[in-house]
């Protein structure tokens, strides 16, 4: 058995995923296995109840605790054992079921049994919130205790690698996906500059990759010293081009040349993904690579199409 944990601030999005209602990752093989201190059993109702309690604490910015509890492929685990494991996990991690709201979903879409445990870090009695310090080490210790108490088998050692269970990477990926999705759904954000500014407010650095002609071809993000590729959070460069296309050519330009890093050798060497610079207070977190001509004359949303057309014309030219 292993456990990996991430935290967030969106109860609705988290519970929708648990219930298999997320449009990007529909999982119809999901069942609400157990819950604590919640009157509702539907996602909207549970999320509203959890938000109401979380708002009692203005200090806790990430009240959603999400743990995936997994067993080895092929291991037979009864429903009673799964419920008991979820209960023990909450108690051993410090989330007393007398004080915290909890919802537990089982997903049946993998070849191994696994649960999604959602805990409201803010207790109903107004006491101290559930501590997130050293989650990785605590998860290892707690799952060992659960295995011993319930007589369950451990996962093979190869599944216990730091790479698989790195909570910092998972936290970064979850935070970037959540904030990026919210920003792209905001109708007031109509350009890359505005998108970058919104993400900067959430301490997310934006890294853009452009080709030799300045066309956006790749995205990457950085949060709390962890880099996240755009493909990891479901946002490709082409999607950004298509998203901002209705707002005109200016939408895909980055109009802050003093704070953007533009490498003069990029045209000769090809495009490379720039590393986000250390941002000074109030500074831009946007970093560019690839030279696109004079400042303020960046690529428009139709540049990629022109590049493709040029390739087609070359193919059609008769050979001499």
mmCIF file of N, CA and C in Angstrom, residues 16-128:
data_model
loop_
_atom_site.group_PDB
_atom_site.id
_atom_site.type_symbol
_atom_site.label_atom_id
_atom_site.label_comp_id
_atom_site.label_asym_id
_atom_site.label_seq_id
_atom_site.Cartn_x
_atom_site.Cartn_y
_atom_site.Cartn_z
ATOM 1 N N UNK A 16 -15.584 16.578 -7.758
ATOM 2 C CA UNK A 16 -16.071 16.179 -9.082
ATOM 3 C C UNK A 16 -15.177 15.098 -9.679
ATOM 4 N N UNK A 17 -13.867 15.253 -9.490
ATOM 5 C CA UNK A 17 -12.961 14.219 -9.976
ATOM 6 C C UNK A 17 -13.205 12.909 -9.218
ATOM 7 N N UNK A 18 -13.365 13.018 -7.895
ATOM 8 C CA UNK A 18 -13.617 11.815 -7.116
ATOM 9 C C UNK A 18 -14.873 11.089 -7.558
ATOM 10 N N UNK A 19 -15.907 11.854 -7.910
ATOM 11 C CA UNK A 19 -17.185 11.267 -8.312
ATOM 12 C C UNK A 19 -17.220 10.884 -9.787
ATOM 13 N N UNK A 20 -16.121 11.141 -10.525
ATOM 14 C CA UNK A 20 -16.085 10.789 -11.935
ATOM 15 C C UNK A 20 -16.844 11.748 -12.820
ATOM 16 N N UNK A 21 -16.966 13.020 -12.391
ATOM 17 C CA UNK A 21 -17.755 13.995 -13.155
ATOM 18 C C UNK A 21 -16.910 15.004 -13.907
ATOM 19 N N UNK A 22 -15.593 14.909 -13.791
ATOM 20 C CA UNK A 22 -14.726 15.859 -14.489
ATOM 21 C C UNK A 22 -14.771 15.593 -15.983
ATOM 22 N N UNK A 23 -15.020 16.643 -16.783
ATOM 23 C CA UNK A 23 -15.173 16.469 -18.220
ATOM 24 C C UNK A 23 -13.876 16.041 -18.895
ATOM 25 N N UNK A 24 -12.723 16.446 -18.320
ATOM 26 C CA UNK A 24 -11.448 16.111 -18.949
ATOM 27 C C UNK A 24 -11.001 14.692 -18.631
ATOM 28 N N UNK A 25 -11.465 14.135 -17.506
ATOM 29 C CA UNK A 25 -11.073 12.784 -17.128
ATOM 30 C C UNK A 25 -12.273 12.036 -16.560
ATOM 31 N N UNK A 26 -13.225 11.778 -17.419
ATOM 32 C CA UNK A 26 -14.445 11.125 -16.950
ATOM 33 C C UNK A 26 -14.136 9.708 -16.464
ATOM 34 N N UNK A 27 -14.562 9.406 -15.271
ATOM 35 C CA UNK A 27 -14.350 8.086 -14.689
ATOM 36 C C UNK A 27 -15.694 7.590 -14.164
ATOM 37 N N UNK A 28 -16.406 6.833 -15.003
ATOM 38 C CA UNK A 28 -17.740 6.384 -14.622
ATOM 39 C C UNK A 28 -17.687 5.256 -13.599
ATOM 40 N N UNK A 29 -16.492 4.659 -13.400
ATOM 41 C CA UNK A 29 -16.360 3.584 -12.428
ATOM 42 C C UNK A 29 -15.941 4.165 -11.084
ATOM 43 N N UNK A 30 -16.813 4.939 -10.487
ATOM 44 C CA UNK A 30 -16.528 5.594 -9.215
ATOM 45 C C UNK A 30 -17.702 5.404 -8.275
ATOM 46 N N UNK A 31 -17.386 5.219 -7.003
ATOM 47 C CA UNK A 31 -18.440 5.011 -5.998
ATOM 48 C C UNK A 31 -18.084 5.754 -4.716
ATOM 49 N N UNK A 32 -19.058 6.450 -4.153
ATOM 50 C CA UNK A 32 -18.875 7.089 -2.850
ATOM 51 C C UNK A 32 -18.869 5.983 -1.802
ATOM 52 N N UNK A 33 -17.689 5.752 -1.210
ATOM 53 C CA UNK A 33 -17.524 4.614 -0.310
ATOM 54 C C UNK A 33 -17.923 4.952 1.118
ATOM 55 N N UNK A 34 -17.534 6.130 1.604
ATOM 56 C CA UNK A 34 -17.882 6.530 2.965
ATOM 57 C C UNK A 34 -17.695 8.033 3.102
ATOM 58 N N UNK A 35 -18.222 8.604 4.183
ATOM 59 C CA UNK A 35 -18.058 10.034 4.439
ATOM 60 C C UNK A 35 -18.261 10.287 5.927
ATOM 61 N N UNK A 36 -17.870 11.473 6.359
ATOM 62 C CA UNK A 36 -18.003 11.845 7.765
ATOM 63 C C UNK A 36 -18.386 13.313 7.869
ATOM 64 N N UNK A 37 -19.355 13.596 8.724
ATOM 65 C CA UNK A 37 -19.771 14.965 9.061
ATOM 66 C C UNK A 37 -20.266 15.755 7.856
ATOM 67 N N UNK A 38 -20.930 15.061 6.946
ATOM 68 C CA UNK A 38 -21.527 15.702 5.778
ATOM 69 C C UNK A 38 -22.984 15.265 5.666
ATOM 70 N N UNK A 39 -23.868 16.224 5.451
ATOM 71 C CA UNK A 39 -25.277 15.907 5.320
ATOM 72 C C UNK A 39 -25.659 15.518 3.908
ATOM 73 N N UNK A 40 -24.943 16.031 2.920
ATOM 74 C CA UNK A 40 -25.237 15.758 1.510
ATOM 75 C C UNK A 40 -24.414 14.588 1.009
ATOM 76 N N UNK A 41 -24.906 13.954 -0.049
ATOM 77 C CA UNK A 41 -24.155 12.892 -0.703
ATOM 78 C C UNK A 41 -23.832 13.239 -2.150
ATOM 79 N N UNK A 42 -24.359 14.373 -2.642
ATOM 80 C CA UNK A 42 -24.024 14.820 -3.989
ATOM 81 C C UNK A 42 -22.838 15.778 -3.912
ATOM 82 N N UNK A 43 -22.118 15.901 -5.026
ATOM 83 C CA UNK A 43 -20.888 16.687 -5.056
ATOM 84 C C UNK A 43 -21.133 18.139 -4.685
ATOM 85 N N UNK A 44 -22.148 18.754 -5.286
ATOM 86 C CA UNK A 44 -22.411 20.177 -5.039
ATOM 87 C C UNK A 44 -22.705 20.436 -3.567
ATOM 88 N N UNK A 45 -23.502 19.564 -2.960
ATOM 89 C CA UNK A 45 -23.851 19.745 -1.551
ATOM 90 C C UNK A 45 -22.668 19.560 -0.626
ATOM 91 N N UNK A 46 -21.877 18.505 -0.871
ATOM 92 C CA UNK A 46 -20.705 18.265 -0.029
ATOM 93 C C UNK A 46 -19.694 19.394 -0.161
ATOM 94 N N UNK A 47 -19.472 19.860 -1.393
ATOM 95 C CA UNK A 47 -18.516 20.946 -1.609
ATOM 96 C C UNK A 47 -18.957 22.213 -0.886
ATOM 97 N N UNK A 48 -20.256 22.503 -0.933
ATOM 98 C CA UNK A 48 -20.772 23.701 -0.264
ATOM 99 C C UNK A 48 -20.589 23.603 1.245
ATOM 100 N N UNK A 49 -20.837 22.420 1.808
ATOM 101 C CA UNK A 49 -20.660 22.237 3.247
ATOM 102 C C UNK A 49 -19.195 22.392 3.645
ATOM 103 N N UNK A 50 -18.310 21.827 2.853
ATOM 104 C CA UNK A 50 -16.879 21.923 3.162
ATOM 105 C C UNK A 50 -16.380 23.361 3.035
ATOM 106 N N UNK A 51 -16.828 24.067 2.022
ATOM 107 C CA UNK A 51 -16.422 25.470 1.855
ATOM 108 C C UNK A 51 -16.874 26.312 3.036
ATOM 109 N N UNK A 52 -18.097 26.061 3.509
ATOM 110 C CA UNK A 52 -18.630 26.841 4.622
ATOM 111 C C UNK A 52 -17.762 26.684 5.867
ATOM 112 N N UNK A 53 -17.296 25.470 6.119
ATOM 113 C CA UNK A 53 -16.433 25.235 7.280
ATOM 114 C C UNK A 53 -15.046 25.833 7.038
ATOM 115 N N UNK A 54 -14.521 25.662 5.824
ATOM 116 C CA UNK A 54 -13.193 26.182 5.518
ATOM 117 C C UNK A 54 -13.126 27.697 5.662
ATOM 118 N N UNK A 55 -14.217 28.381 5.355
ATOM 119 C CA UNK A 55 -14.244 29.839 5.446
ATOM 120 C C UNK A 55 -14.177 30.337 6.888
ATOM 121 N N UNK A 56 -14.287 29.432 7.851
ATOM 122 C CA UNK A 56 -14.128 29.812 9.249
ATOM 123 C C UNK A 56 -12.680 30.217 9.543
ATOM 124 N N UNK A 57 -11.758 29.765 8.705
ATOM 125 C CA UNK A 57 -10.342 30.098 8.888
ATOM 126 C C UNK A 57 -9.860 30.909 7.698
ATOM 127 N N UNK A 58 -9.447 32.136 7.941
ATOM 128 C CA UNK A 58 -8.939 32.993 6.861
ATOM 129 C C UNK A 58 -7.468 32.713 6.568
ATOM 130 N N UNK A 59 -6.794 31.979 7.436
ATOM 131 C CA UNK A 59 -5.360 31.715 7.255
ATOM 132 C C UNK A 59 -5.093 30.555 6.305
ATOM 133 N N UNK A 60 -5.986 29.583 6.252
ATOM 134 C CA UNK A 60 -5.745 28.382 5.454
ATOM 135 C C UNK A 60 -6.166 28.638 4.011
ATOM 136 N N UNK A 61 -5.169 28.769 3.132
ATOM 137 C CA UNK A 61 -5.432 29.053 1.727
ATOM 138 C C UNK A 61 -5.665 27.785 0.908
ATOM 139 N N UNK A 62 -5.189 26.649 1.406
ATOM 140 C CA UNK A 62 -5.350 25.374 0.698
ATOM 141 C C UNK A 62 -6.035 24.373 1.628
ATOM 142 N N UNK A 63 -7.353 24.481 1.778
ATOM 143 C CA UNK A 63 -8.058 23.630 2.743
ATOM 144 C C UNK A 63 -8.353 22.213 2.252
ATOM 145 N N UNK A 64 -8.180 21.956 0.960
ATOM 146 C CA UNK A 64 -8.512 20.639 0.410
ATOM 147 C C UNK A 64 -7.321 19.695 0.544
ATOM 148 N N UNK A 65 -7.530 18.602 1.233
ATOM 149 C CA UNK A 65 -6.520 17.551 1.374
ATOM 150 C C UNK A 65 -6.995 16.371 0.548
ATOM 151 N N UNK A 66 -6.198 15.965 -0.447
ATOM 152 C CA UNK A 66 -6.581 14.865 -1.338
ATOM 153 C C UNK A 66 -5.488 13.803 -1.312
ATOM 154 N N UNK A 67 -5.833 12.619 -0.845
ATOM 155 C CA UNK A 67 -4.885 11.503 -0.793
ATOM 156 C C UNK A 67 -5.395 10.351 -1.645
ATOM 157 N N UNK A 68 -4.502 9.786 -2.452
ATOM 158 C CA UNK A 68 -4.804 8.561 -3.190
ATOM 159 C C UNK A 68 -4.150 7.404 -2.436
ATOM 160 N N UNK A 69 -4.964 6.479 -1.984
ATOM 161 C CA UNK A 69 -4.500 5.309 -1.226
ATOM 162 C C UNK A 69 -4.580 4.102 -2.158
ATOM 163 N N UNK A 70 -3.435 3.478 -2.453
ATOM 164 C CA UNK A 70 -3.382 2.413 -3.470
ATOM 165 C C UNK A 70 -2.809 1.125 -2.915
ATOM 166 N N UNK A 71 -3.371 0.003 -3.406
ATOM 167 C CA UNK A 71 -2.863 -1.318 -3.081
ATOM 168 C C UNK A 71 -2.140 -1.897 -4.292
ATOM 169 N N UNK A 72 -1.499 -3.046 -4.102
ATOM 170 C CA UNK A 72 -0.749 -3.683 -5.187
ATOM 171 C C UNK A 72 -1.710 -4.264 -6.228
ATOM 172 N N UNK A 73 -1.312 -4.267 -7.507
ATOM 173 C CA UNK A 73 -2.145 -4.901 -8.528
ATOM 174 C C UNK A 73 -2.403 -6.365 -8.183
ATOM 175 N N UNK A 74 -3.649 -6.758 -8.297
ATOM 176 C CA UNK A 74 -4.011 -8.138 -8.005
ATOM 177 C C UNK A 74 -4.321 -8.428 -6.556
ATOM 178 N N UNK A 75 -3.992 -7.505 -5.642
ATOM 179 C CA UNK A 75 -4.281 -7.750 -4.226
ATOM 180 C C UNK A 75 -5.785 -7.664 -3.987
ATOM 181 N N UNK A 76 -6.319 -8.628 -3.302
ATOM 182 C CA UNK A 76 -7.752 -8.678 -3.012
ATOM 183 C C UNK A 76 -8.023 -7.924 -1.708
ATOM 184 N N UNK A 77 -8.834 -6.864 -1.806
ATOM 185 C CA UNK A 77 -9.161 -6.040 -0.645
ATOM 186 C C UNK A 77 -10.676 -5.931 -0.562
ATOM 187 N N UNK A 78 -11.225 -6.321 0.563
ATOM 188 C CA UNK A 78 -12.678 -6.277 0.716
ATOM 189 C C UNK A 78 -13.161 -4.848 0.917
ATOM 190 N N UNK A 79 -14.443 -4.651 0.716
ATOM 191 C CA UNK A 79 -15.029 -3.328 0.932
ATOM 192 C C UNK A 79 -14.821 -2.886 2.377
ATOM 193 N N UNK A 80 -15.007 -3.799 3.316
ATOM 194 C CA UNK A 80 -14.837 -3.460 4.734
ATOM 195 C C UNK A 80 -13.396 -3.035 5.015
ATOM 196 N N UNK A 81 -12.427 -3.707 4.398
ATOM 197 C CA UNK A 81 -11.031 -3.335 4.594
ATOM 198 C C UNK A 81 -10.736 -1.953 4.016
ATOM 199 N N UNK A 82 -11.327 -1.625 2.872
ATOM 200 C CA UNK A 82 -11.122 -0.302 2.264
ATOM 201 C C UNK A 82 -11.682 0.800 3.163
ATOM 202 N N UNK A 83 -12.880 0.583 3.682
ATOM 203 C CA UNK A 83 -13.478 1.569 4.579
ATOM 204 C C UNK A 83 -12.628 1.726 5.832
ATOM 205 N N UNK A 84 -12.167 0.590 6.386
ATOM 206 C CA UNK A 84 -11.341 0.634 7.592
ATOM 207 C C UNK A 84 -10.004 1.326 7.313
ATOM 208 N N UNK A 85 -9.433 1.081 6.143
ATOM 209 C CA UNK A 85 -8.155 1.707 5.792
ATOM 210 C C UNK A 85 -8.312 3.216 5.676
ATOM 211 N N UNK A 86 -9.401 3.663 5.066
ATOM 212 C CA UNK A 86 -9.645 5.107 4.934
ATOM 213 C C UNK A 86 -9.830 5.747 6.306
ATOM 214 N N UNK A 87 -10.571 5.068 7.175
ATOM 215 C CA UNK A 87 -10.794 5.603 8.520
ATOM 216 C C UNK A 87 -9.482 5.684 9.297
ATOM 217 N N UNK A 88 -8.683 4.609 9.230
ATOM 218 C CA UNK A 88 -7.407 4.601 9.926
ATOM 219 C C UNK A 88 -6.462 5.672 9.378
ATOM 220 N N UNK A 89 -6.473 5.835 8.071
ATOM 221 C CA UNK A 89 -5.597 6.837 7.473
ATOM 222 C C UNK A 89 -5.912 8.223 8.029
ATOM 223 N N UNK A 90 -7.180 8.589 8.046
ATOM 224 C CA UNK A 90 -7.571 9.910 8.548
ATOM 225 C C UNK A 90 -7.135 10.094 9.996
ATOM 226 N N UNK A 91 -7.415 9.105 10.808
ATOM 227 C CA UNK A 91 -7.101 9.212 12.236
ATOM 228 C C UNK A 91 -5.588 9.302 12.464
ATOM 229 N N UNK A 92 -4.823 8.457 11.778
ATOM 230 C CA UNK A 92 -3.373 8.431 11.985
ATOM 231 C C UNK A 92 -2.676 9.681 11.433
ATOM 232 N N UNK A 93 -3.287 10.322 10.441
ATOM 233 C CA UNK A 93 -2.708 11.558 9.901
ATOM 234 C C UNK A 93 -3.128 12.781 10.707
ATOM 235 N N UNK A 94 -4.015 12.594 11.692
ATOM 236 C CA UNK A 94 -4.429 13.697 12.548
ATOM 237 C C UNK A 94 -5.767 14.312 12.200
ATOM 238 N N UNK A 95 -6.491 13.690 11.266
ATOM 239 C CA UNK A 95 -7.814 14.201 10.884
ATOM 240 C C UNK A 95 -8.882 13.370 11.578
ATOM 241 N N UNK A 96 -9.133 13.702 12.837
ATOM 242 C CA UNK A 96 -10.127 12.967 13.612
ATOM 243 C C UNK A 96 -11.488 13.045 12.939
ATOM 244 N N UNK A 97 -12.160 11.911 12.830
ATOM 245 C CA UNK A 97 -13.474 11.884 12.195
ATOM 246 C C UNK A 97 -14.537 12.538 13.062
ATOM 247 N N UNK A 98 -14.187 12.892 14.272
ATOM 248 C CA UNK A 98 -15.115 13.641 15.116
ATOM 249 C C UNK A 98 -15.029 15.138 14.839
ATOM 250 N N UNK A 99 -13.937 15.580 14.154
ATOM 251 C CA UNK A 99 -13.709 17.009 13.956
ATOM 252 C C UNK A 99 -13.669 17.435 12.486
ATOM 253 N N UNK A 100 -13.352 16.494 11.593
ATOM 254 C CA UNK A 100 -13.138 16.859 10.194
ATOM 255 C C UNK A 100 -14.196 16.266 9.269
ATOM 256 N N UNK A 101 -14.462 16.986 8.192
ATOM 257 C CA UNK A 101 -15.343 16.482 7.133
ATOM 258 C C UNK A 101 -14.510 15.653 6.165
ATOM 259 N N UNK A 102 -15.029 14.491 5.785
ATOM 260 C CA UNK A 102 -14.285 13.566 4.930
ATOM 261 C C UNK A 102 -15.238 12.926 3.919
ATOM 262 N N UNK A 103 -14.762 12.774 2.688
ATOM 263 C CA UNK A 103 -15.475 12.012 1.657
ATOM 264 C C UNK A 103 -14.492 11.065 1.008
ATOM 265 N N UNK A 104 -14.889 9.797 0.848
ATOM 266 C CA UNK A 104 -14.002 8.769 0.291
ATOM 267 C C UNK A 104 -14.667 8.136 -0.925
ATOM 268 N N UNK A 105 -13.983 8.208 -2.054
ATOM 269 C CA UNK A 105 -14.464 7.577 -3.288
ATOM 270 C C UNK A 105 -13.538 6.430 -3.665
ATOM 271 N N UNK A 106 -14.131 5.382 -4.215
ATOM 272 C CA UNK A 106 -13.331 4.295 -4.787
ATOM 273 C C UNK A 106 -13.419 4.383 -6.303
ATOM 274 N N UNK A 107 -12.270 4.314 -6.985
ATOM 275 C CA UNK A 107 -12.218 4.264 -8.441
ATOM 276 C C UNK A 107 -11.872 2.848 -8.871
ATOM 277 N N UNK A 108 -12.559 2.370 -9.898
ATOM 278 C CA UNK A 108 -12.325 1.017 -10.412
ATOM 279 C C UNK A 108 -11.780 1.038 -11.831
ATOM 280 N N UNK A 109 -11.043 2.084 -12.188
ATOM 281 C CA UNK A 109 -10.558 2.244 -13.557
ATOM 282 C C UNK A 109 -9.116 1.775 -13.738
ATOM 283 N N UNK A 110 -8.493 1.219 -12.708
ATOM 284 C CA UNK A 110 -7.113 0.744 -12.802
ATOM 285 C C UNK A 110 -7.050 -0.748 -12.456
ATOM 286 N N UNK A 111 -5.857 -1.314 -12.660
ATOM 287 C CA UNK A 111 -5.698 -2.734 -12.357
ATOM 288 C C UNK A 111 -5.361 -2.977 -10.901
ATOM 289 N N UNK A 112 -5.378 -1.926 -10.094
ATOM 290 C CA UNK A 112 -5.119 -2.092 -8.662
ATOM 291 C C UNK A 112 -6.195 -1.328 -7.873
ATOM 292 N N UNK A 113 -6.583 -1.821 -6.699
ATOM 293 C CA UNK A 113 -7.573 -1.111 -5.880
ATOM 294 C C UNK A 113 -6.999 0.217 -5.394
ATOM 295 N N UNK A 114 -7.797 1.279 -5.437
ATOM 296 C CA UNK A 114 -7.329 2.564 -4.909
ATOM 297 C C UNK A 114 -8.513 3.449 -4.535
ATOM 298 N N UNK A 115 -8.267 4.253 -3.507
ATOM 299 C CA UNK A 115 -9.280 5.162 -2.975
ATOM 300 C C UNK A 115 -8.810 6.603 -3.118
ATOM 301 N N UNK A 116 -9.759 7.510 -3.244
ATOM 302 C CA UNK A 116 -9.485 8.949 -3.218
ATOM 303 C C UNK A 116 -10.134 9.510 -1.950
ATOM 304 N N UNK A 117 -9.298 9.974 -1.039
ATOM 305 C CA UNK A 117 -9.773 10.470 0.257
ATOM 306 C C UNK A 117 -9.687 11.991 0.257
ATOM 307 N N UNK A 118 -10.815 12.646 0.473
ATOM 308 C CA UNK A 118 -10.880 14.112 0.495
ATOM 309 C C UNK A 118 -11.197 14.568 1.916
ATOM 310 N N UNK A 119 -10.292 15.369 2.489
ATOM 311 C CA UNK A 119 -10.434 15.835 3.864
ATOM 312 C C UNK A 119 -10.470 17.360 3.876
ATOM 313 N N UNK A 120 -11.366 17.926 4.651
ATOM 314 C CA UNK A 120 -11.341 19.372 4.891
ATOM 315 C C UNK A 120 -10.334 19.621 6.007
ATOM 316 N N UNK A 121 -9.233 20.290 5.673
ATOM 317 C CA UNK A 121 -8.189 20.520 6.665
ATOM 318 C C UNK A 121 -8.676 21.365 7.838
ATOM 319 N N UNK A 122 -9.679 22.193 7.630
ATOM 320 C CA UNK A 122 -10.200 23.050 8.698
ATOM 321 C C UNK A 122 -11.231 22.255 9.498
ATOM 322 N N UNK A 123 -11.024 22.045 10.784
ATOM 323 C CA UNK A 123 -11.969 21.264 11.586
ATOM 324 C C UNK A 123 -13.233 22.055 11.893
ATOM 325 N N UNK A 124 -14.286 21.346 12.177
ATOM 326 C CA UNK A 124 -15.581 21.995 12.425
ATOM 327 C C UNK A 124 -15.614 22.743 13.751
ATOM 328 N N UNK A 125 -14.721 22.400 14.678
ATOM 329 C CA UNK A 125 -14.738 23.043 15.979
ATOM 330 C C UNK A 125 -13.870 24.295 16.035
ATOM 331 N N UNK A 126 -13.299 24.691 14.890
ATOM 332 C CA UNK A 126 -12.494 25.912 14.857
ATOM 333 C C UNK A 126 -11.090 25.757 15.391
ATOM 334 N N UNK A 127 -10.659 24.527 15.639
ATOM 335 C CA UNK A 127 -9.314 24.301 16.157
ATOM 336 C C UNK A 127 -8.255 24.397 15.077
ATOM 337 N N UNK A 128 -7.047 23.906 15.402
ATOM 338 C CA UNK A 128 -5.933 23.965 14.467
ATOM 339 C C UNK A 128 -6.216 23.112 13.239
#
